[in-house]
């Protein structure tokens, strides 16, 4: 069997309509924004959860993304 034909996409793949996709895109965007909040702003005056638990949990991600910390 030719590997190129084996990996070729199957004909007849149905396209997902934008109307069905849009709520999931919005949901994923909100989850991403929530993640950016917890990594970048969950500290000090903008903190929702008391204590430093969330900050310490995402600390390496915070530095990786370049948010100021200490
Ligand atoms: Zn830090």
XYZ file of C-alpha atoms and ligand atoms in Angstrom:
71
model
C 0.000 0.000 0.000
C 1.254 3.436 -0.899
C 1.641 5.463 2.348
C 0.660 8.693 0.608
C -2.746 7.348 -0.362
C -3.162 5.718 3.027
C -2.806 9.096 4.787
C -4.952 11.021 2.320
C -8.101 12.531 3.848
C -11.282 10.664 3.189
C -13.623 12.191 0.660
C -16.923 13.479 1.918
C -15.876 15.069 5.195
C -18.742 17.258 6.334
C -17.955 20.890 7.062
C -19.009 22.258 10.450
C -21.284 25.266 10.011
C -20.150 28.483 11.680
C -23.511 28.726 13.470
C -22.783 25.452 15.310
C -19.130 26.256 15.877
C -19.525 29.800 17.237
C -20.756 28.944 20.778
C -17.813 26.578 21.264
C -15.355 29.186 19.989
C -16.788 31.740 22.434
C -16.657 29.190 25.269
C -13.029 28.307 24.466
C -12.164 32.013 24.321
C -13.689 32.614 27.745
C -11.800 29.644 29.198
C -8.579 31.021 27.694
C -9.287 34.476 29.153
C -9.925 32.882 32.543
C -6.593 31.059 32.244
C -4.777 34.284 31.365
C -6.421 35.964 34.361
C -5.315 33.238 36.771
C -1.785 33.170 35.373
C -1.311 36.895 34.947
C -3.487 38.815 37.379
C -4.492 36.583 40.291
C -2.341 38.422 42.769
C -2.632 41.333 45.177
C -5.389 43.870 44.457
C -6.828 41.876 41.530
C -6.945 38.647 43.503
C -10.273 36.830 43.818
C -9.060 33.854 45.833
C -7.547 34.678 49.195
C -3.958 33.666 49.821
C -1.106 32.890 47.453
C -2.145 29.354 46.459
C -3.189 30.159 42.892
C -0.235 32.465 42.383
C 2.231 29.837 43.535
C 0.504 27.119 41.509
C 0.849 29.044 38.221
C 4.111 30.766 39.118
C 6.299 29.162 36.448
C 3.693 29.877 33.773
C 3.619 33.465 34.927
C 7.344 33.862 34.376
C 7.234 31.933 31.115
C 4.648 34.348 29.693
C 6.571 37.409 30.943
C 4.100 38.740 33.499
C 5.790 40.839 36.198
C 5.991 39.100 39.537
C 8.831 39.762 41.951
Zn 7.791 35.103 40.340
